[in-house]
Coordinates of C-alpha atoms in Angstrom, one line a residue:
M1 CA -27.3 -9.9 -20.1
A2 CA -28.2 -8.1 -23.2
S3 CA -32.1 -9.4 -22.4
S4 CA -32.0 -7.8 -18.7
K5 CA -33.9 -4.4 -18.0
L6 CA -31.1 -2.1 -18.1
C7 CA -32.1 1.2 -20.3
L8 CA -29.1 1.9 -22.1
T9 CA -28.0 4.0 -24.8
T10 CA -25.0 4.6 -27.1
R11 CA -22.9 7.3 -27.0
H12 CA -19.5 8.2 -28.3
S13 CA -16.7 8.5 -26.1
P14 CA -14.6 10.8 -25.1
M15 CA -17.2 13.0 -23.5
V16 CA -17.1 16.4 -25.0
P17 CA -18.4 19.4 -22.6
G18 CA -22.0 20.1 -24.0
R19 CA -22.5 16.1 -23.4
V20 CA -20.8 16.7 -19.9
I21 CA -23.7 19.3 -18.7
R22 CA -26.3 16.9 -19.9
A23 CA -24.5 14.1 -18.4
V24 CA -25.5 15.6 -14.7
S25 CA -28.2 17.9 -16.2
C26 CA -31.0 15.7 -13.9
A27 CA -29.2 16.6 -10.4
N28 CA -30.4 19.2 -8.5
G29 CA -28.3 22.5 -8.7
H30 CA -25.7 22.1 -6.3
W31 CA -25.3 18.6 -7.0
R32 CA -24.6 19.3 -10.3
K33 CA -22.0 21.7 -9.6
V34 CA -20.3 19.0 -7.9
L35 CA -20.7 16.6 -10.4
E36 CA -19.3 19.0 -13.3
K37 CA -16.3 19.8 -11.1
A38 CA -15.5 16.4 -11.1
V39 CA -16.1 15.6 -14.3
A40 CA -13.8 18.4 -15.5
G41 CA -11.1 17.4 -14.0
E42 CA -11.3 19.4 -10.7
R43 CA -10.8 18.2 -7.1
I44 CA -14.0 17.8 -5.3
T45 CA -13.5 17.9 -1.4
P46 CA -14.6 15.9 1.4
Q47 CA -17.5 18.0 2.3
E48 CA -18.4 17.9 -1.6
G49 CA -18.0 13.9 -1.7
L50 CA -20.2 13.6 1.4
E51 CA -22.4 15.6 0.0
L52 CA -23.0 13.2 -3.1
F53 CA -23.9 10.9 -0.6
Q54 CA -26.8 12.6 -0.3
C55 CA -27.8 12.9 -4.2
H56 CA -30.7 10.3 -4.6
D57 CA -30.1 10.5 -8.4
L58 CA -28.3 7.5 -9.1
H59 CA -28.1 7.8 -12.7
A60 CA -26.5 11.4 -12.3
L61 CA -23.7 10.0 -10.3
G62 CA -23.6 7.3 -12.5
R63 CA -23.2 9.2 -16.0
A64 CA -20.6 11.5 -14.2
A65 CA -18.6 8.7 -13.0
D66 CA -18.7 7.2 -16.2
A67 CA -17.4 10.7 -18.1
V68 CA -14.3 10.8 -15.8
C69 CA -13.6 6.9 -16.4
R70 CA -14.0 7.7 -20.3
R71 CA -11.7 10.7 -19.7
L72 CA -9.2 8.6 -18.3
H73 CA -9.6 5.8 -20.5
P74 CA -10.6 7.0 -24.1
E75 CA -9.5 3.7 -25.4
P76 CA -12.3 1.2 -26.8
Y77 CA -10.8 -1.7 -24.3
R78 CA -12.0 -2.7 -20.9
T79 CA -10.1 -5.0 -19.3
Y80 CA -9.5 -8.1 -17.1
N81 CA -7.1 -10.4 -15.6
I82 CA -6.6 -14.1 -14.9
D83 CA -5.5 -15.1 -11.4
R84 CA -6.0 -17.1 -8.7
N85 CA -6.5 -16.2 -4.9
I86 CA -4.3 -18.6 -2.8
N87 CA -5.2 -18.4 0.8
Y88 CA -2.2 -20.3 2.3
T89 CA -3.6 -20.6 5.5
N90 CA -6.4 -19.7 7.6
I91 CA -5.3 -19.6 10.7
C92 CA -5.2 -16.1 12.5
A93 CA -4.3 -14.3 15.5
A94 CA -6.8 -11.5 14.7
V95 CA -10.6 -11.7 15.7
C96 CA -12.5 -9.7 13.0
D97 CA -16.4 -9.9 13.5
F98 CA -17.0 -9.4 9.5
C99 CA -14.9 -12.7 8.7
A100 CA -16.0 -16.2 8.5
F101 CA -12.9 -17.4 7.2
Y102 CA -10.6 -17.5 9.6
R103 CA -9.8 -20.1 12.2
K104 CA -7.7 -20.5 15.3
S105 CA -4.4 -23.0 15.4
T106 CA -6.5 -25.4 17.5
D107 CA -9.9 -25.9 15.2
A108 CA -10.0 -29.0 13.3
D109 CA -10.4 -27.4 9.9
A110 CA -7.2 -24.7 10.4
Y111 CA -4.6 -25.3 7.8
V112 CA -1.2 -24.4 6.1
L113 CA -1.2 -25.4 2.6
P114 CA 1.6 -27.6 1.7
R115 CA 4.2 -26.6 -0.9
E116 CA 2.7 -29.4 -3.4
V117 CA -0.9 -28.0 -3.2
L118 CA 0.4 -24.4 -4.2
Y119 CA 2.4 -25.9 -7.0
Q120 CA -0.8 -27.8 -8.3
K121 CA -2.8 -24.1 -8.1
I122 CA -0.4 -22.5 -9.8
E123 CA 0.1 -24.8 -12.5
E124 CA -4.0 -24.9 -13.1
T125 CA -3.4 -21.0 -13.2
I126 CA -0.9 -21.2 -15.7
A127 CA -2.9 -23.7 -18.0
L128 CA -5.8 -21.3 -18.0
G129 CA -3.8 -18.3 -19.0
G130 CA -3.4 -16.9 -15.7
D131 CA -0.2 -14.5 -15.0
Q132 CA -1.0 -13.8 -11.7
I133 CA -1.3 -15.4 -8.0
L134 CA -3.1 -13.8 -5.1
L135 CA -1.4 -15.1 -2.1
Q136 CA -2.9 -14.1 1.3
G137 CA -4.0 -15.7 4.4
G138 CA -4.5 -15.0 8.4
N139 CA -2.0 -13.6 10.5
H140 CA -0.4 -16.7 11.6
P141 CA 0.6 -16.6 15.0
S142 CA 4.1 -18.5 14.7
L143 CA 5.4 -18.4 11.3
P144 CA 8.5 -16.6 10.9
L145 CA 9.6 -14.1 8.2
S146 CA 11.9 -16.7 7.1
W147 CA 8.8 -19.0 6.0
Y148 CA 7.3 -16.4 3.7
E149 CA 10.8 -15.9 1.8
D150 CA 11.3 -19.6 1.3
V151 CA 7.9 -19.7 -0.2
L152 CA 8.4 -16.8 -2.2
R153 CA 11.7 -17.8 -3.9
D154 CA 10.8 -21.5 -4.1
L155 CA 7.8 -20.2 -6.3
K156 CA 9.3 -17.6 -8.0
A157 CA 12.2 -20.0 -8.9
R158 CA 9.6 -22.5 -10.5
Y159 CA 7.3 -20.1 -12.3
P160 CA 9.4 -17.0 -13.1
R161 CA 6.7 -15.5 -14.8
I162 CA 4.2 -15.7 -12.5
N163 CA 3.6 -12.2 -10.4
L164 CA 3.6 -12.6 -7.0
H165 CA 0.8 -10.2 -5.5
A166 CA 1.2 -11.2 -2.0
F167 CA 0.1 -10.6 1.6
S168 CA -2.2 -7.9 2.6
A169 CA -1.0 -4.7 4.9
A170 CA -2.5 -6.3 7.7
E171 CA -0.1 -9.5 7.2
I172 CA 2.9 -7.7 6.5
W173 CA 2.7 -5.5 9.9
H174 CA 1.9 -8.7 11.8
F175 CA 5.3 -10.1 10.1
H176 CA 6.8 -6.6 11.3
K177 CA 5.6 -7.4 14.7
L178 CA 6.0 -10.6 15.1
N179 CA 9.8 -10.6 14.0
R180 CA 10.7 -7.3 15.9
L181 CA 11.9 -6.1 12.5
P182 CA 11.7 -2.8 11.0
L183 CA 8.9 -2.3 8.6
R184 CA 10.9 -1.3 5.6
T185 CA 13.3 -4.5 6.6
V186 CA 10.3 -6.6 6.2
L187 CA 9.4 -5.5 2.7
Q188 CA 13.0 -5.4 1.6
R189 CA 13.6 -8.9 2.1
L190 CA 10.1 -9.8 1.1
K191 CA 10.9 -7.9 -2.5
D192 CA 14.0 -9.5 -2.5
A193 CA 12.9 -12.7 -2.2
G194 CA 9.9 -12.4 -5.5
M195 CA 7.2 -10.4 -3.8
G196 CA 5.8 -8.5 -7.2
S197 CA 3.3 -6.4 -5.8
L198 CA 1.3 -5.6 -2.8
P199 CA -2.7 -6.3 -2.5
G200 CA -5.1 -3.8 -0.9
G201 CA -6.9 -6.0 1.2
G202 CA -7.2 -5.6 4.7
A203 CA -8.4 -1.9 4.8
E204 CA -12.1 -2.3 5.2
I205 CA -12.5 1.3 6.4
L206 CA -9.8 3.5 7.4
V207 CA -11.1 5.0 10.1
D208 CA -10.0 3.7 13.4
R209 CA -13.2 4.0 15.3
V210 CA -14.6 1.5 13.0
R211 CA -11.7 -0.8 12.9
K212 CA -11.3 -1.1 16.7
A213 CA -15.4 -1.9 16.9
I214 CA -15.0 -4.6 14.4
T215 CA -11.7 -5.9 14.7
K216 CA -8.8 -7.0 17.6
N217 CA -5.0 -7.2 17.0
K218 CA -5.2 -6.1 13.4
V219 CA -3.5 -3.3 11.6
L220 CA -4.9 0.2 12.5
T221 CA -5.5 2.8 9.9
D222 CA -1.8 4.7 10.4
E223 CA -0.1 1.6 10.3
W224 CA -1.9 0.1 6.9
L225 CA -1.3 3.4 5.1
E226 CA 2.4 3.1 6.4
V227 CA 2.9 -0.4 5.1
H228 CA 1.7 0.7 1.4
R229 CA 3.6 4.1 1.8
T230 CA 7.1 2.2 2.4
W231 CA 6.1 -0.4 -0.3
H232 CA 6.0 2.5 -2.9
E233 CA 8.9 3.9 -1.6
L234 CA 10.8 0.7 -2.6
G235 CA 9.6 1.0 -5.9
G236 CA 6.9 -1.0 -5.6
K237 CA 3.2 -1.0 -6.7
S238 CA -0.2 -1.6 -4.9
T239 CA -3.8 -1.8 -4.9
C240 CA -6.4 -0.3 -2.6
T241 CA -9.6 -1.4 -1.4
M242 CA -12.6 -0.7 0.7
M243 CA -15.5 -3.0 2.3
F244 CA -18.3 -1.2 3.3
G245 CA -22.3 -1.2 4.4
H246 CA -21.5 -2.5 8.0
I247 CA -21.1 0.1 10.9
E248 CA -19.2 2.7 9.2
T249 CA -21.0 6.2 8.5
L250 CA -21.0 7.7 5.0
A251 CA -18.7 10.6 6.1
E252 CA -16.2 7.7 7.2
R253 CA -16.5 6.2 3.8
I254 CA -15.7 9.6 2.6
E255 CA -12.4 9.9 5.2
H256 CA -11.4 6.3 3.8
L257 CA -11.2 7.9 0.4
E258 CA -10.0 11.1 1.6
R259 CA -6.5 9.0 3.2
L260 CA -6.2 6.9 0.0
R261 CA -5.9 10.2 -2.3
Q262 CA -3.5 11.6 0.4
L263 CA -1.2 8.9 0.3
Q264 CA -1.6 8.5 -3.5
D265 CA -0.7 12.3 -4.2
R266 CA 2.6 11.4 -2.0
T267 CA 3.6 8.2 -3.9
G268 CA 1.6 7.8 -6.7
G269 CA 2.0 3.6 -5.7
F270 CA -1.5 2.7 -6.1
T271 CA -2.7 1.2 -9.7
A272 CA -6.5 0.7 -8.7
F273 CA -9.3 0.9 -6.4
I274 CA -11.7 -2.0 -5.5
C275 CA -14.9 -1.6 -3.5
W276 CA -17.2 -4.1 -2.6
T277 CA -19.9 -4.6 0.1
F278 CA -19.7 -6.3 3.4
Q279 CA -21.2 -10.1 3.1
P280 CA -22.9 -10.5 6.8
E281 CA -23.7 -14.0 6.3
H282 CA -21.9 -16.4 8.8
T283 CA -19.9 -13.7 10.8
A284 CA -20.4 -12.0 13.9
L285 CA -22.5 -9.1 12.1
A286 CA -24.6 -11.3 10.7
H287 CA -27.7 -9.2 12.0
L288 CA -26.9 -6.1 9.9
P289 CA -28.9 -5.5 6.9
R290 CA -26.9 -6.6 3.7
A291 CA -26.4 -3.5 1.7
G292 CA -27.4 -3.8 -2.3
A293 CA -26.8 -2.9 -5.4
H294 CA -28.0 0.7 -5.4
D295 CA -25.5 1.3 -2.2
Y296 CA -22.5 -0.4 -4.2
L297 CA -23.1 1.5 -7.4
R298 CA -23.4 4.7 -5.6
T299 CA -20.5 4.3 -3.6
Q300 CA -18.2 3.1 -6.5
A301 CA -19.2 5.8 -9.1
I302 CA -18.3 8.6 -5.6
A303 CA -15.3 6.9 -5.3
R304 CA -14.3 7.3 -9.2
L305 CA -15.4 11.1 -8.7
Y306 CA -13.3 11.4 -5.6
L307 CA -10.0 9.4 -6.1
D308 CA -8.8 11.8 -9.1
N309 CA -5.3 10.3 -8.8
I310 CA -5.9 6.7 -9.1
P311 CA -6.0 5.4 -12.4
N312 CA -8.4 2.4 -12.5
I313 CA -11.6 1.0 -11.1
Q314 CA -11.9 -2.4 -11.0
S315 CA -15.8 -3.8 -10.5
S316 CA -16.6 -6.3 -8.0
W317 CA -18.6 -8.9 -9.7
V318 CA -17.3 -11.3 -6.9
T319 CA -19.4 -9.8 -4.5
Q320 CA -22.3 -8.1 -6.6
G321 CA -22.9 -11.3 -9.3
P322 CA -22.4 -10.7 -13.1
K323 CA -25.2 -8.1 -14.0
I324 CA -24.3 -5.4 -11.5
G325 CA -20.4 -6.2 -12.0
Q326 CA -21.1 -5.8 -15.6
L327 CA -23.2 -2.4 -14.7
A328 CA -20.4 -1.5 -12.4
L329 CA -18.5 -0.7 -16.0
L330 CA -21.0 2.0 -16.6
F331 CA -20.4 3.4 -13.1
G332 CA -17.0 4.6 -13.1
A333 CA -14.9 1.1 -13.3
N334 CA -12.9 0.4 -16.2
D335 CA -11.8 -3.3 -15.5
M336 CA -13.7 -6.3 -14.8
G337 CA -11.7 -7.7 -12.2
S338 CA -10.1 -11.1 -12.2
L339 CA -11.4 -14.5 -13.7
M340 CA -11.1 -15.5 -9.8
I341 CA -10.2 -18.8 -10.6
E342 CA -10.3 -19.7 -6.8
E343 CA -11.6 -17.7 -4.0
N344 CA -12.3 -18.7 -0.2
V345 CA -13.0 -15.6 1.9
V346 CA -16.2 -14.3 0.6
S347 CA -17.4 -17.5 -0.4
A348 CA -16.8 -18.6 3.3
A349 CA -19.8 -15.9 3.8
G350 CA -22.1 -17.5 1.5
T351 CA -21.4 -15.4 -1.4
T352 CA -20.4 -17.4 -4.5
F353 CA -20.5 -15.9 -8.0
R354 CA -18.9 -17.7 -10.6
L355 CA -18.0 -16.2 -14.3
T356 CA -16.5 -18.1 -16.9
L357 CA -13.6 -16.2 -19.0
E358 CA -16.1 -15.9 -22.1
Q359 CA -18.8 -14.3 -20.0
I360 CA -16.4 -11.7 -18.7
K361 CA -15.4 -11.2 -22.3
N362 CA -19.2 -11.1 -23.0
S363 CA -20.1 -8.6 -20.2
I364 CA -17.7 -6.0 -21.9
R365 CA -18.7 -6.8 -25.3
E366 CA -22.5 -6.0 -24.5
L367 CA -21.5 -2.5 -23.4
G368 CA -19.8 -2.0 -26.9
Y369 CA -16.1 -2.2 -25.6
I370 CA -13.1 -4.5 -26.8
P371 CA -12.0 -6.9 -23.9
R372 CA -8.3 -7.1 -23.3
Q373 CA -6.4 -9.2 -20.5
R374 CA -3.9 -7.0 -18.3
N375 CA -1.5 -7.7 -15.9
V376 CA -1.1 -5.9 -12.4
L377 CA 0.1 -2.8 -13.9
Y378 CA -2.5 -2.5 -16.3
Q379 CA -0.4 -3.4 -19.3
Y380 CA -1.8 -5.3 -22.2
I381 CA -0.6 -8.9 -22.3
D382 CA -2.9 -10.5 -24.9
P383 CA -2.4 -9.9 -28.5
E384 CA -4.5 -6.8 -30.1
P385 CA -7.4 -7.8 -31.0
L386 CA -8.8 -7.4 -35.1
E387 CA -12.3 -6.2 -33.7
A388 CA -10.4 -2.9 -32.6
T389 CA -10.8 -1.2 -35.9
H390 CA -14.3 -1.8 -36.2
T391 CA -16.1 -1.5 -32.9
Q392 CA -19.2 0.2 -31.9
A393 CA -19.9 2.9 -30.0
P394 CA -19.8 2.4 -26.3
I395 CA -22.9 2.1 -24.2
G396 CA -24.0 4.9 -21.7
V397 CA -26.4 4.9 -19.1
S398 CA -30.0 6.3 -20.3
A399 CA -30.6 9.8 -19.2
E400 CA -34.1 8.8 -18.9
H401 CA -34.4 5.7 -16.9
S402 CA -32.4 4.8 -13.9
P403 CA -30.6 1.6 -14.7
V404 CA -31.1 0.0 -11.1
S405 CA -34.3 0.6 -8.7
A406 CA -33.4 3.2 -6.3

């Protein structure tokens, strides 16, 4: 990666006021004021967020997002985690135009993983240093809540140190409707059975116009938010996500971020935000053009500026590839995401990037940071590295050259 055509320059952290001004000085006057406002820690409005999407100066957006990231994370570390995405079933009662993974129960390749396969996958994850399983699947039309409770209890009893980052809000809402139980009861029962945290999947775009156009029989916006709100009220933590670059407008991207920010103001339960571009291959929306690296980086940068109350932003190298995934660490992200021992949903749409653990660590080191392994709460779970005492200055985006062609 060091030999790629990225124009980078060293810059010390944290940003000082004079450097903040220079970080945004190449944008025009109005956008510069909005960027400086966000960098200074002031909340930007939905209208200002939308205006930033009209800013064509990608590296000004990136430098501002990097300044916010450094203010929130002045430490010399950038993090990653080791987990495995286990899709326990591909059978789904919902129909999503953007999904190439789901099957109906009558399809020849429909499956529900047997317990022995789950054990094998978890043991392989532990052997690689993993501490978490991302357990998600389709909205199965007939499995009762007790089936999920049994799985959680069994896995937690066998692997007590593994965090079960389990079931998207779409699945939880489906459990609530299928079993005709109050949502809070469903979540409390799953928590009691061993569910450790709630993943942010199934958000796509949190605007009902979009959701109704590309999904059927799936959780709507207020329902997705209600699952996370209730989980937070029960003392749980969760992540939040956005999949963009399909039929949504730029205003709807901001509406999505605003709904997340409002809920975080209320509960404080989101640990991180992750965004990625829609992968159209093999889906009913394959005719749509694929969003590129420019759109990904600007959207993540704007998300970092807008989501002032969500502490962590995760890079999506799984969808963007290693170089753009690394560059995301200069556009507001402080985390490289997961080693991703296994991933099935994105790869079903034809995107199959893979990185080794050493490649992830090197992606962080090449930018002048120290890689640290963390858990779902963003607590370090590895020994403090010796290199912390003599690290070089982190690298920043050059003011003279754009790192990605616009």
